[in-house]
Amino acid sequence: MKYVSTRGTAPELSFEEAMLTGLARDGGLYVPAEVPTLSRDDIASLAGQSYEQVAFTVMRPFIGEEFSDRELSACIRHAYAGFGHAVRAPLVQLGANHFLLELFHGPTLAFKDFAMQLIGQLFQAALEKRGQKVTIVGATSGDTGSAAIEAFRGLDNVDVFILFPDGRVSDVQRRQMTTPVEGNVHALAVDGDFDDCQARLKDMFNHFEFRDAVGLAGVNSINWARVLAQVVYYFTSAVALGAPHREVSFTVPTGNFGDIFAGYIAKQMGLPIRDLVIATNQNDILHRTLETGAYTKAGVTPSISPSMDIQVSSNFERALFDAYGRDGAVVAEQMAELAGGGFTISQGAIDFLRGVFKSGRASEHETMETIKETWEATGEVICPHTAVGVKVANEHLSDVPMITLATAHPAKFPDAVKKACGRDAALPPRMSDLFDREERVTRVPNDLTALETLILNERRA
Ligand SMILES: *Cc1c(COP(=O)(O)O)cnc(C)c1O
């Protein structure tokens, strides 16, 4: 299996190379040269299998010879062993034809664990064979950083440094980053905001001397291996509700477009998905784009679903690549225009996108109302991101089952839940001592040299 860049000029890479590289050298994102398919019989045979077995069948054709069957199985097994639910991604019924897919039973209580836990195992296996070590540096507004720290803690060939804006993440999110005891993970509280953290990270990647000295690597949401890991739960949930004999639809709370793009891949592989619905909060660039055909930046307004507060949606480029018939030159041109504020999508390409995706948005008020109404109608307490999905899904119900992705545990966002339902969302028992654990955090100035010096001194390799 070969991977090509969405901008058409970077070298083709294997799965392992694409995973270790992240962003392509031409600034594009890696996608499979062609998407493998599963037959109707293949899909039917997934019924009744464990999450891990389905994960193997779905991901195997995308992963080259660099991982043997045995290695891949072991990575999958270790990745999901720490989840708090035996089926990993259970379904809960909300209405006659509406289901929630609970993706928050991983160690940091958000769906990012599905991809991050697996990528941690795959990185370690690949680096061990190559005799390499890397330093992963990431910037986070909360969920990504804690998922990365949980995934890479204790791994021999990886050091992890996560930059987060001091005082601007929730207590649960901060404690998830600062309480792991392993020496290879470091939570750095930056004297600045999230944009400062991201800017310093970008500076490090552009400082080639430092980049090479520490073997800098990134695991942000454009990494293809993360998208691939997320394809699996589309299969497990659809099959549980009758696929391939019955169609299903999905609604996905969306920010950077990684999770919903995984659904698009599942559909291309042959899973009978009728509708793929994008649900955005008030930061609605994706919904506006589908409505108007213009992809235009509009600044970010902070919301109660902060993991979806984005100005531009990085993985959207992958869908655009297909919409333009895989013409990397056109994608590169449009992305260049984005620097000036936005671009207009051609009629053919927007028709393609509207054929694949539907969309909707939820205001802050609608999000709060949905948390309250869902709690009153079903007794299910949902997080604000999930509520954005449920609100939009309710506008797209049909005669096939609708599956809304529940992307985070309500206890991660206790303030919104308390305000909407008047009750506390409790942490799961395995995490109930989070607030008793000792924190370990380094405060750092918003300064490139200071950050680089700290990383050079603290990493083990
Ligand atoms: C990251 C995140 C999202 C958005 O996912 P994308 O793949 O960026 O679209 C939604 N909900 C939660 C809780 C998240 O952490």
CSV table of N, CA, C and O in Angstrom, one decimal, residues 86-125:
chain,number,residue,atom,x,y,z
A,86,ALA,N,-15.7,-3.4,28.1
A,86,ALA,CA,-15.3,-4.6,27.4
A,86,ALA,C,-15.4,-4.6,25.9
A,86,ALA,O,-14.6,-5.1,25.1
A,87,VAL,N,-16.5,-3.9,25.4
A,87,VAL,CA,-16.6,-3.8,24.0
A,87,VAL,C,-16.0,-2.5,23.3
A,87,VAL,O,-16.1,-2.3,22.2
A,88,ARG,N,-15.3,-1.8,24.2
A,88,ARG,CA,-14.5,-0.6,23.7
A,88,ARG,C,-15.4,0.6,23.3
A,88,ARG,O,-15.3,1.7,23.7
A,89,ALA,N,-16.3,0.3,22.3
A,89,ALA,CA,-17.2,1.4,21.7
A,89,ALA,C,-18.6,0.9,21.8
A,89,ALA,O,-19.2,0.6,20.7
A,90,PRO,N,-19.3,0.9,22.9
A,90,PRO,CA,-20.7,0.4,23.0
A,90,PRO,C,-21.7,1.4,22.5
A,90,PRO,O,-21.5,2.6,22.4
A,91,LEU,N,-22.8,0.9,22.1
A,91,LEU,CA,-24.0,1.7,21.6
A,91,LEU,C,-25.0,1.8,22.7
A,91,LEU,O,-25.2,0.9,23.4
A,92,VAL,N,-25.6,3.0,22.7
A,92,VAL,CA,-26.7,3.2,23.7
A,92,VAL,C,-27.9,3.8,22.9
A,92,VAL,O,-27.6,4.6,22.0
A,93,GLN,N,-29.1,3.4,23.2
A,93,GLN,CA,-30.2,3.9,22.4
A,93,GLN,C,-30.8,5.1,23.0
A,93,GLN,O,-31.1,5.2,24.1
A,94,LEU,N,-31.0,6.1,22.1
A,94,LEU,CA,-31.6,7.4,22.5
A,94,LEU,C,-33.1,7.6,22.1
A,94,LEU,O,-33.8,8.3,22.7
A,95,GLY,N,-33.4,7.0,21.0
A,95,GLY,CA,-34.8,7.1,20.4
A,95,GLY,C,-35.0,5.9,19.5
A,95,GLY,O,-34.2,5.0,19.4
A,96,ALA,N,-36.3,5.8,18.9
A,96,ALA,CA,-36.7,4.7,18.2
A,96,ALA,C,-35.6,4.3,17.1
A,96,ALA,O,-35.3,3.1,16.9
A,97,ASN,N,-35.0,5.3,16.5
A,97,ASN,CA,-34.1,5.0,15.4
A,97,ASN,C,-32.8,5.8,15.6
A,97,ASN,O,-32.2,6.2,14.6
A,98,HIS,N,-32.4,6.1,16.8
A,98,HIS,CA,-31.3,7.0,17.1
A,98,HIS,C,-30.4,6.4,18.2
A,98,HIS,O,-30.9,6.0,19.3
A,99,PHE,N,-29.1,6.2,17.9
A,99,PHE,CA,-28.2,5.5,18.8
A,99,PHE,C,-27.0,6.4,19.1
A,99,PHE,O,-26.6,7.2,18.2
A,100,LEU,N,-26.4,6.3,20.3
A,100,LEU,CA,-25.2,7.0,20.6
A,100,LEU,C,-24.1,6.0,20.6
A,100,LEU,O,-24.2,4.9,21.2
A,101,LEU,N,-23.0,6.3,19.9
A,101,LEU,CA,-21.8,5.5,20.0
A,101,LEU,C,-20.8,6.0,21.0
A,101,LEU,O,-20.2,7.1,20.7
A,102,GLU,N,-20.7,5.4,22.1
A,102,GLU,CA,-19.9,5.9,23.2
A,102,GLU,C,-18.4,5.7,23.0
A,102,GLU,O,-17.9,4.5,23.1
A,103,LEU,N,-17.7,6.8,22.7
A,103,LEU,CA,-16.3,6.6,22.3
A,103,LEU,C,-15.4,7.2,23.4
A,103,LEU,O,-14.3,7.6,23.2
A,104,PHE,N,-15.9,7.2,24.7
A,104,PHE,CA,-15.2,7.8,25.8
A,104,PHE,C,-14.8,6.9,26.9
A,104,PHE,O,-14.7,7.3,28.0
A,105,HIS,N,-14.6,5.6,26.6
A,105,HIS,CA,-14.2,4.7,27.6
A,105,HIS,C,-12.7,4.4,27.7
A,105,HIS,O,-12.2,3.5,28.3
A,106,GLY,N,-11.9,5.2,26.9
A,106,GLY,CA,-10.5,5.1,26.9
A,106,GLY,C,-9.9,5.8,28.1
A,106,GLY,O,-10.6,6.5,28.9
A,107,PRO,N,-8.6,5.8,28.3
A,107,PRO,CA,-7.9,6.3,29.5
A,107,PRO,C,-8.1,7.8,29.7
A,107,PRO,O,-8.1,8.3,30.9
A,108,THR,N,-8.4,8.6,28.7
A,108,THR,CA,-8.6,10.1,28.9
A,108,THR,C,-10.0,10.5,28.6
A,108,THR,O,-10.3,11.7,28.6
A,109,LEU,N,-10.9,9.5,28.5
A,109,LEU,CA,-12.3,9.8,28.4
A,109,LEU,C,-12.7,10.6,27.2
A,109,LEU,O,-13.8,11.3,27.2
A,110,ALA,N,-12.0,10.5,26.1
A,110,ALA,CA,-12.4,11.2,24.8
A,110,ALA,C,-12.0,10.2,23.6
A,110,ALA,O,-11.2,9.4,23.8
A,111,PHE,N,-12.7,10.4,22.5
A,111,PHE,CA,-12.5,9.5,21.4
A,111,PHE,C,-11.1,9.5,20.9
A,111,PHE,O,-10.6,8.5,20.2
A,112,LYS,N,-10.3,10.5,21.2
A,112,LYS,CA,-8.9,10.6,20.6
A,112,LYS,C,-8.1,9.4,21.1
A,112,LYS,O,-7.1,9.0,20.5
A,113,ASP,N,-8.5,8.8,22.3
A,113,ASP,CA,-7.8,7.6,22.8
A,113,ASP,C,-7.8,6.5,21.8
A,113,ASP,O,-6.8,5.7,21.7
A,114,PHE,N,-8.8,6.3,21.0
A,114,PHE,CA,-8.9,5.2,20.0
A,114,PHE,C,-7.7,5.2,19.1
A,114,PHE,O,-7.0,4.2,18.8
A,115,ALA,N,-7.4,6.4,18.5
A,115,ALA,CA,-6.3,6.6,17.6
A,115,ALA,C,-5.0,6.7,18.3
A,115,ALA,O,-4.0,6.1,17.9
A,116,MET,N,-4.9,7.5,19.4
A,116,MET,CA,-3.6,7.8,20.0
A,116,MET,C,-3.1,6.5,20.7
A,116,MET,O,-1.9,6.3,20.6
A,117,GLN,N,-3.9,5.7,21.3
A,117,GLN,CA,-3.4,4.5,22.0
A,117,GLN,C,-2.8,3.6,20.9
A,117,GLN,O,-1.7,3.0,21.2
A,118,LEU,N,-3.4,3.5,19.8
A,118,LEU,CA,-2.9,2.6,18.7
A,118,LEU,C,-1.6,3.1,18.2
A,118,LEU,O,-0.6,2.4,18.0
A,119,ILE,N,-1.6,4.4,17.9
A,119,ILE,CA,-0.4,5.0,17.3
A,119,ILE,C,0.8,4.9,18.2
A,119,ILE,O,2.0,4.8,17.8
A,120,GLY,N,0.6,5.0,19.5
A,120,GLY,CA,1.7,4.8,20.5
A,120,GLY,C,2.3,3.4,20.3
A,120,GLY,O,3.5,3.3,20.3
A,121,GLN,N,1.5,2.4,20.2
A,121,GLN,CA,2.0,1.1,20.0
A,121,GLN,C,2.7,0.9,18.7
A,121,GLN,O,3.8,0.3,18.6
A,122,LEU,N,2.1,1.5,17.6
A,122,LEU,CA,2.7,1.3,16.3
A,122,LEU,C,4.1,2.1,16.2
A,122,LEU,O,5.0,1.6,15.6
A,123,PHE,N,4.1,3.3,16.8
A,123,PHE,CA,5.4,4.0,16.9
A,123,PHE,C,6.5,3.2,17.6
A,123,PHE,O,7.6,3.1,17.1
A,124,GLN,N,6.1,2.7,18.8
A,124,GLN,CA,7.1,2.0,19.5
A,124,GLN,C,7.6,0.7,18.8
A,124,GLN,O,8.8,0.5,18.7
A,125,ALA,N,6.7,0.0,18.1
A,125,ALA,CA,7.1,-1.2,17.4
A,125,ALA,C,8.0,-0.8,16.2
A,125,ALA,O,9.1,-1.4,16.0
